[in-house]
């Protein structure tokens, strides 16, 4: 009986996390849909026009992006022959800044070093990978802006000056 209760409890927590948030979906035919949006783990989104309506699945084939809870997400073509990537839009302009949050669970050593019966995990963590979009070409920047990326930003002199003077920091990108 305890096992069944535990299993039900675990499943109820997973259902609570799968909630829809208020948002706007942008279709490829330039129409907008207002309603509830949920990001799927392995790509695409689910959309409901109302809380009680049936959900519809959308992916990069039918939408250009969506906005939810003040965040803007867009599908951006990264490499030829591959599907576009869903990236968070941080700054929009002639030169746009996008980001993608990644998580690494780390590596596990069974029984640890001491062999005490428990495993040991190390090396896990999360990071934000930044991308710059210039003239419809997406360039991967990494976790921070480096000097080699200044060549991409040559047309935007004010941004280059801020980076050189170190007025522009990683924290500013996250808040934008």
Coordinates of N, CA and C in Angstrom, one line a residue:
X1 N 0.8 -1.2 0.0 CA 0.0 0.0 0.0 C 0.9 1.3 0.0
X2 N 2.0 1.2 0.8 CA 2.9 2.4 0.8 C 3.5 2.6 -0.6
X3 N 3.8 1.6 -1.3 CA 4.5 1.7 -2.6 C 3.5 2.4 -3.6
X4 N 2.2 2.0 -3.5 CA 1.2 2.6 -4.4 C 1.1 4.1 -4.1
X5 N 1.0 4.4 -2.8 CA 0.9 5.8 -2.4 C 2.1 6.6 -2.9
X6 N 3.3 6.1 -2.7 CA 4.5 6.8 -3.2 C 4.5 7.0 -4.7
X7 N 4.1 6.0 -5.4 CA 4.0 6.2 -6.9 C 3.0 7.3 -7.3
X8 N 1.8 7.2 -6.7 CA 0.8 8.2 -7.0 C 1.3 9.6 -6.6
X9 N 2.0 9.7 -5.5 CA 2.6 11.0 -5.1 C 3.6 11.6 -6.1
X10 N 4.4 10.7 -6.6 CA 5.5 11.1 -7.6 C 4.8 11.6 -8.8
X11 N 3.8 10.9 -9.3 CA 3.1 11.3 -10.5 C 2.3 12.5 -10.4
X12 N 1.7 12.8 -9.2 CA 1.0 14.0 -9.0 C 1.9 15.2 -9.0
X13 N 3.2 15.1 -8.5 CA 4.1 16.2 -8.6 C 4.5 16.5 -10.1
X14 N 4.6 15.5 -10.9 CA 5.0 15.7 -12.3 C 3.8 16.3 -13.0
X15 N 2.6 16.1 -12.7 CA 1.4 16.7 -13.3 C 1.3 18.2 -12.9
X16 N 1.7 18.5 -11.7 CA 1.6 19.9 -11.2 C 2.6 20.7 -12.0
X17 N 3.8 20.2 -12.3 CA 4.8 20.9 -13.0 C 4.4 21.2 -14.4
X18 N 3.6 20.4 -15.0 CA 3.2 20.5 -16.4 C 2.1 21.5 -16.6
X19 N 2.3 22.8 -16.2 CA 1.2 23.8 -16.3 C 1.4 24.6 -17.5
X20 N 0.3 25.2 -18.0 CA 0.3 26.1 -19.1 C 0.4 27.5 -18.6
X21 N 1.2 28.4 -19.3 CA 1.3 29.8 -19.0 C 0.7 30.7 -20.1
X22 N 0.2 31.8 -19.7 CA -0.4 32.8 -20.6 C 0.7 33.2 -21.6
X23 N 0.3 33.2 -22.9 CA 1.2 33.6 -23.9 C 0.6 33.9 -25.3
X24 N 1.5 34.2 -26.2 CA 1.1 34.5 -27.6 C 2.0 33.7 -28.5
X25 N 1.3 33.0 -29.5 CA 2.0 32.2 -30.5 C 2.0 32.9 -31.8
X26 N 3.1 32.9 -32.5 CA 3.2 33.6 -33.8 C 3.4 32.5 -34.9
X27 N 2.3 32.4 -35.7 CA 2.3 31.4 -36.8 C 3.1 31.9 -38.0
X28 N 3.5 31.0 -38.9 CA 4.3 31.4 -40.0 C 3.5 32.2 -41.0
X29 N 2.2 32.2 -41.0 CA 1.4 33.0 -41.9 C 1.1 34.4 -41.3
X30 N 1.9 34.8 -40.3 CA 1.8 36.1 -39.7 C 0.6 36.3 -38.8
X31 N -0.1 35.3 -38.4 CA -1.2 35.5 -37.5 C -0.7 35.2 -36.1
X32 N -1.5 35.7 -35.1 CA -1.1 35.6 -33.7 C -2.2 34.8 -33.0
X33 N -1.9 33.9 -32.1 CA -2.9 33.2 -31.3 C -2.6 33.6 -29.8
X34 N -3.6 34.0 -29.1 CA -3.5 34.3 -27.7 C -4.1 33.2 -26.9
X35 N -3.4 32.8 -25.8 CA -4.0 31.7 -25.0 C -3.0 31.2 -24.0
X36 N -2.9 29.9 -23.8 CA -2.0 29.3 -22.9 C -1.0 28.4 -23.6
X37 N 0.3 28.6 -23.2 CA 1.4 27.9 -23.8 C 2.2 27.1 -22.8
X38 N 2.7 25.9 -23.3 CA 3.6 25.1 -22.5 C 4.7 24.6 -23.4
X39 N 5.9 24.8 -23.0 CA 7.1 24.3 -23.7 C 7.3 22.8 -23.5
X40 N 7.4 22.1 -24.6 CA 7.6 20.6 -24.5 C 9.1 20.4 -24.3
X41 N 9.5 19.3 -23.6 CA 10.9 19.0 -23.3 C 11.7 18.7 -24.5
X42 N 11.1 17.9 -25.4 CA 11.9 17.5 -26.6 C 11.4 18.2 -27.8
X43 N 11.2 19.5 -27.7 CA 10.9 20.4 -28.9 C 9.4 20.6 -29.0
X44 N 9.1 21.8 -29.6 CA 7.7 22.2 -29.8 C 7.0 22.8 -28.6
X45 N 5.8 23.2 -28.8 CA 5.0 23.7 -27.7 C 3.6 23.1 -27.8
X46 N 2.8 23.2 -26.7 CA 1.4 22.9 -26.7 C 0.7 24.2 -26.4
X47 N -0.4 24.4 -27.2 CA -1.2 25.6 -27.1 C -2.6 25.3 -26.8
X48 N -3.3 26.1 -25.9 CA -4.7 26.0 -25.6 C -5.2 27.4 -25.7
X49 N -6.4 27.6 -26.4 CA -7.0 29.0 -26.5 C -7.6 29.3 -25.1
X50 N -8.2 28.3 -24.4 CA -8.7 28.5 -23.1 C -8.3 27.4 -22.2
X51 N -8.5 27.6 -20.9 CA -8.1 26.5 -19.9 C -8.7 25.2 -20.2
X52 N -10.0 25.2 -20.6 CA -10.8 24.0 -20.8 C -10.7 23.4 -22.2
X53 N -10.1 24.1 -23.1 CA -10.0 23.7 -24.5 C -8.9 22.6 -24.7
X54 N -9.0 21.9 -25.8 CA -8.1 20.8 -26.1 C -6.8 21.5 -26.6
X55 N -5.6 20.9 -26.2 CA -4.3 21.4 -26.6 C -4.0 21.0 -28.0
X56 N -3.2 21.9 -28.7 CA -2.7 21.7 -30.0 C -1.2 21.8 -30.0
X57 N -0.5 20.8 -30.7 CA 0.9 20.8 -30.7 C 1.4 21.7 -31.9
X58 N 2.4 22.5 -31.6 CA 3.1 23.3 -32.7 C 4.6 23.2 -32.5
X59 N 5.3 23.2 -33.7 CA 6.7 23.2 -33.7 C 7.3 24.2 -34.7
X60 N 8.5 24.1 -35.1 CA 9.2 25.0 -36.0 C 8.6 25.0 -37.4
X61 N 7.9 23.9 -37.7 CA 7.3 23.8 -39.1 C 6.1 24.7 -39.2
X62 N 5.4 25.1 -38.1 CA 4.2 25.9 -38.2 C 4.3 27.2 -37.5
X63 N 5.2 27.4 -36.6 CA 5.3 28.7 -35.9 C 6.7 29.3 -36.0
X64 N 6.8 30.6 -35.9 CA 8.1 31.3 -35.8 C 8.6 31.5 -34.4
X65 N 7.7 31.5 -33.5 CA 8.1 31.7 -32.1 C 6.9 32.0 -31.2
X66 N 7.2 32.3 -29.9 CA 6.1 32.6 -29.0 C 6.6 33.5 -27.9
X67 N 5.7 34.2 -27.2 CA 6.0 35.0 -26.0 C 5.2 34.4 -24.9
X68 N 5.9 34.3 -23.7 CA 5.2 33.8 -22.5 C 5.9 34.4 -21.3
X69 N 5.1 34.9 -20.4 CA 5.5 35.4 -19.1 C 6.7 36.4 -19.3
X70 N 6.6 37.3 -20.2 CA 7.6 38.4 -20.4 C 8.8 37.9 -21.2
X71 N 8.9 36.6 -21.5 CA 10.0 36.1 -22.2 C 9.6 35.9 -23.7
X72 N 10.6 36.1 -24.6 CA 10.4 35.9 -26.0 C 11.2 34.8 -26.5
X73 N 10.6 33.8 -27.2 CA 11.3 32.7 -27.8 C 11.1 32.7 -29.3
X74 N 12.2 32.4 -30.0 CA 12.1 32.4 -31.5 C 12.8 31.2 -32.0
X75 N 12.3 30.7 -33.2 CA 13.0 29.6 -33.9 C 14.0 30.3 -34.8
X76 N 15.3 30.0 -34.7 CA 16.3 30.7 -35.5 C 17.1 29.6 -36.2
X77 N 17.3 29.7 -37.5 CA 18.1 28.7 -38.3 C 19.5 28.9 -38.0
X78 N 20.1 27.7 -37.6 CA 21.5 27.7 -37.1 C 22.5 27.1 -38.2
X79 N 22.1 26.0 -38.7 CA 23.0 25.3 -39.7 C 22.1 24.8 -40.8
X80 N 22.6 24.8 -42.0 CA 21.8 24.2 -43.1 C 21.7 22.7 -42.9
X81 N 20.5 22.2 -43.3 CA 20.3 20.7 -43.1 C 19.8 20.3 -41.7
X82 N 19.7 21.3 -40.8 CA 19.2 21.0 -39.5 C 18.0 21.8 -39.1
X83 N 17.1 21.4 -38.3 CA 16.0 22.2 -37.9 C 16.4 23.4 -37.1
X84 N 15.6 24.5 -37.2 CA 16.0 25.7 -36.4 C 16.0 25.4 -34.9
X85 N 16.7 26.3 -34.2 CA 16.8 26.1 -32.7 C 15.8 27.1 -32.1
X86 N 15.2 26.7 -31.0 CA 14.4 27.5 -30.2 C 15.3 28.3 -29.2
X87 N 15.4 29.6 -29.3 CA 16.3 30.4 -28.5 C 15.5 31.5 -27.8
X88 N 15.9 31.9 -26.7 CA 15.3 33.1 -26.0 C 15.9 34.3 -26.5
X89 N 15.0 35.3 -26.9 CA 15.5 36.5 -27.5 C 15.8 37.5 -26.3
X90 N 17.1 37.9 -26.2 CA 17.4 38.8 -25.1 C 17.4 40.3 -25.6
X91 N 18.0 40.6 -26.8 CA 18.1 41.9 -27.3 C 17.8 41.8 -28.8
X92 N 16.9 42.6 -29.3 CA 16.4 42.6 -30.7 C 16.9 43.9 -31.4
X93 N 17.5 43.8 -32.6 CA 17.9 45.0 -33.3 C 18.6 44.5 -34.6
X94 N 19.5 45.4 -35.1 CA 20.3 45.1 -36.2 C 21.2 43.9 -35.9
X95 N 21.7 43.9 -34.7 CA 22.4 42.8 -34.1 C 21.6 42.3 -32.9
X96 N 21.2 41.0 -33.0 CA 20.3 40.5 -31.9 C 21.1 39.5 -31.1
X97 N 20.7 39.5 -29.8 CA 21.4 38.6 -28.9 C 20.3 37.5 -28.4
X98 N 20.7 36.3 -28.5 CA 19.8 35.1 -28.1 C 20.6 34.3 -27.1
X99 N 19.8 33.5 -26.4 CA 20.5 32.6 -25.4 C 19.7 31.3 -25.3
X100 N 20.4 30.3 -24.8 CA 19.9 29.0 -24.6 C 20.4 28.4 -23.3
X101 N 19.5 28.0 -22.4 CA 20.0 27.5 -21.1 C 20.2 26.0 -21.3
X102 N 21.3 25.5 -20.8 CA 21.7 24.1 -20.9 C 22.0 23.5 -19.5
X103 N 21.7 22.3 -19.3 CA 22.0 21.6 -18.0 C 22.8 20.4 -18.2
X104 N 23.8 20.2 -17.4 CA 24.6 19.0 -17.4 C 24.5 18.3 -16.1
X105 N 23.9 17.1 -16.0 CA 23.7 16.4 -14.7 C 24.9 15.9 -14.1
X106 N 26.1 15.9 -14.8 CA 27.3 15.4 -14.2 C 27.6 14.0 -14.5
X107 N 28.6 13.5 -13.8 CA 29.0 12.1 -13.9 C 28.9 11.4 -12.5
X108 N 28.5 10.1 -12.5 CA 28.3 9.4 -11.3 C 29.3 8.3 -11.2
X109 N 29.9 8.2 -10.1 CA 30.8 7.0 -9.8 C 30.1 6.1 -8.8
X110 N 29.8 4.9 -9.3 CA 29.1 4.0 -8.4 C 29.9 3.7 -7.1
X111 N 29.3 3.7 -6.0 CA 30.0 3.4 -4.7 C 31.0 4.4 -4.3
X112 N 31.2 5.5 -5.0 CA 32.1 6.5 -4.7 C 33.6 6.0 -4.6
X113 N 34.4 6.8 -4.0 CA 35.8 6.4 -3.9 C 36.0 5.4 -2.7
X114 N 35.2 5.6 -1.7 CA 35.4 4.8 -0.5 C 34.7 3.5 -0.5
X115 N 33.8 3.3 -1.4 CA 33.0 2.1 -1.5 C 32.0 1.9 -0.4
X116 N 31.5 3.0 0.1 CA 30.5 3.0 1.2 C 29.1 2.6 0.8
X117 N 28.9 2.2 -0.4 CA 27.5 1.9 -0.8 C 26.7 3.0 -1.5
X118 N 27.2 4.2 -1.4 CA 26.5 5.3 -2.1 C 27.3 5.8 -3.2
X119 N 26.7 6.3 -4.2 CA 27.4 6.8 -5.4 C 27.8 8.3 -5.1
X120 N 28.7 8.7 -6.0 CA 29.2 10.1 -5.9 C 29.1 10.8 -7.3
X121 N 28.5 12.0 -7.3 CA 28.3 12.7 -8.5 C 29.2 14.0 -8.5
X122 N 29.8 14.3 -9.7 CA 30.6 15.5 -9.8 C 30.4 16.0 -11.2
X123 N 30.7 17.3 -11.3 CA 30.8 18.0 -12.7 C 29.5 18.5 -13.2
X124 N 28.4 18.4 -12.4 CA 27.1 18.9 -13.0 C 27.0 20.4 -12.8
X125 N 26.0 20.9 -13.6 CA 25.8 22.4 -13.5 C 25.0 22.8 -14.7
X126 N 24.6 24.1 -14.6 CA 23.9 24.7 -15.8 C 24.7 25.9 -16.3
X127 N 24.4 26.3 -17.5 CA 25.1 27.4 -18.2 C 24.1 28.0 -19.2
X128 N 24.4 29.3 -19.5 CA 23.6 30.0 -20.5 C 24.6 30.2 -21.7
X129 N 24.2 29.6 -22.9 CA 25.0 29.8 -24.1 C 24.4 30.9 -24.9
X130 N 25.2 31.9 -25.3 CA 24.8 33.1 -26.0 C 25.0 32.9 -27.5
X131 N 24.1 33.5 -28.3 CA 24.2 33.5 -29.8 C 24.0 34.9 -30.3
X132 N 24.7 35.4 -31.3 CA 24.5 36.7 -32.0 C 23.9 36.4 -33.4
X133 N 22.9 37.2 -33.7 CA 22.3 37.1 -35.0 C 22.6 38.4 -35.8
X134 N 23.4 38.3 -36.9 CA 23.8 39.4 -37.7 C 23.5 39.0 -39.1
X135 N 22.6 39.9 -39.8 CA 22.3 39.6 -41.2 C 21.8 38.2 -41.5
X136 N 20.9 37.7 -40.7 CA 20.4 36.3 -40.8 C 21.4 35.2 -40.6
X137 N 22.5 35.5 -40.0 CA 23.5 34.5 -39.7 C 23.7 34.4 -38.2
X138 N 23.5 33.2 -37.7 CA 23.6 33.0 -36.2 C 25.0 32.5 -35.9
X139 N 25.6 33.2 -35.0 CA 27.0 32.9 -34.5 C 26.9 32.5 -33.1
X140 N 27.5 31.4 -32.7 CA 27.5 30.9 -31.3 C 28.7 31.7 -30.6
X141 N 28.3 32.3 -29.5 CA 29.3 33.1 -28.8 C 29.9 32.3 -27.6
X142 N 29.0 31.5 -26.9 CA 29.5 30.7 -25.8 C 28.9 31.3 -24.5
X143 N 29.6 31.1 -23.4 CA 29.0 31.6 -22.1 C 29.4 33.1 -21.8
X144 N 30.3 33.6 -22.6 CA 30.7 35.0 -22.4 C 31.2 35.6 -23.7
X145 N 31.1 36.9 -23.9 CA 31.5 37.6 -25.1 C 33.1 37.8 -25.1
X146 N 33.7 37.4 -26.2 CA 35.2 37.4 -26.2 C 35.6 38.4 -27.3
X147 N 36.9 38.7 -27.3 CA 37.4 39.7 -28.3 C 37.2 39.3 -29.7
X148 N 37.3 38.0 -30.0 CA 37.1 37.6 -31.4 C 35.7 37.9 -31.9
X149 N 34.7 38.1 -31.0 CA 33.3 38.4 -31.4 C 33.2 39.8 -31.7
X150 N 34.1 40.7 -31.4 CA 34.0 42.1 -31.7 C 34.0 42.4 -33.2
X151 N 34.7 41.5 -34.0 CA 34.6 41.7 -35.4 C 33.2 41.6 -36.0
X152 N 32.4 40.7 -35.4 CA 31.0 40.6 -35.8 C 30.2 41.9 -35.4
X153 N 30.6 42.5 -34.3 CA 29.9 43.7 -33.9 C 30.4 45.0 -34.4
X154 N 31.3 45.0 -35.4 CA 32.0 46.2 -35.8 C 31.0 47.3 -36.2
X155 N 29.9 46.9 -36.8 CA 28.9 47.9 -37.3 C 28.2 48.6 -36.1
X156 N 28.2 48.0 -35.0 CA 27.5 48.6 -33.8 C 28.6 49.2 -32.9
X157 N 29.1 50.4 -33.2 CA 30.2 50.9 -32.5 C 29.9 51.2 -31.0
X158 N 28.7 51.6 -30.7 CA 28.4 51.9 -29.3 C 28.5 50.6 -28.4
X159 N 28.0 49.5 -29.0 CA 28.1 48.2 -28.3 C 29.6 47.8 -28.1
X160 N 30.4 48.0 -29.1 CA 31.8 47.6 -29.0 C 32.5 48.4 -28.0
X161 N 32.2 49.7 -27.9 CA 32.8 50.6 -26.9 C 32.4 50.2 -25.5
X162 N 31.2 49.8 -25.3 CA 30.7 49.4 -24.0 C 31.5 48.1 -23.5
X163 N 31.7 47.2 -24.5 CA 32.4 46.0 -24.2 C 33.8 46.2 -23.8
X164 N 34.5 47.1 -24.6 CA 35.9 47.4 -24.4 C 36.1 48.1 -23.0
X165 N 35.2 49.0 -22.7 CA 35.3 49.7 -21.4 C 34.8 48.9 -20.2
X166 N 34.3 47.7 -20.5 CA 33.8 46.7 -19.5 C 32.5 47.3 -18.8
X167 N 31.8 48.2 -19.6 CA 30.6 48.7 -19.0 C 29.4 47.7 -19.2
X168 N 29.6 46.8 -20.2 CA 28.6 45.8 -20.5 C 29.1 44.5 -19.9
X169 N 28.3 43.9 -19.0 CA 28.7 42.7 -18.3 C 27.6 41.6 -18.5
X170 N 28.0 40.4 -18.2 CA 27.1 39.3 -18.4 C 25.7 39.5 -17.6
X171 N 25.8 40.1 -16.5 CA 24.6 40.3 -15.7 C 23.6 41.2 -16.5
X172 N 24.1 42.1 -17.3 CA 23.2 43.0 -18.0 C 22.5 42.2 -19.1
X173 N 23.1 41.2 -19.7 CA 22.5 40.4 -20.7 C 21.3 39.6 -20.1
X174 N 21.5 39.1 -18.9 CA 20.5 38.3 -18.3 C 19.3 39.1 -17.9
X175 N 19.5 40.3 -17.5 CA 18.3 41.2 -17.1 C 17.5 41.7 -18.3
X176 N 18.2 41.8 -19.5 CA 17.5 42.3 -20.6 C 16.4 41.4 -21.1

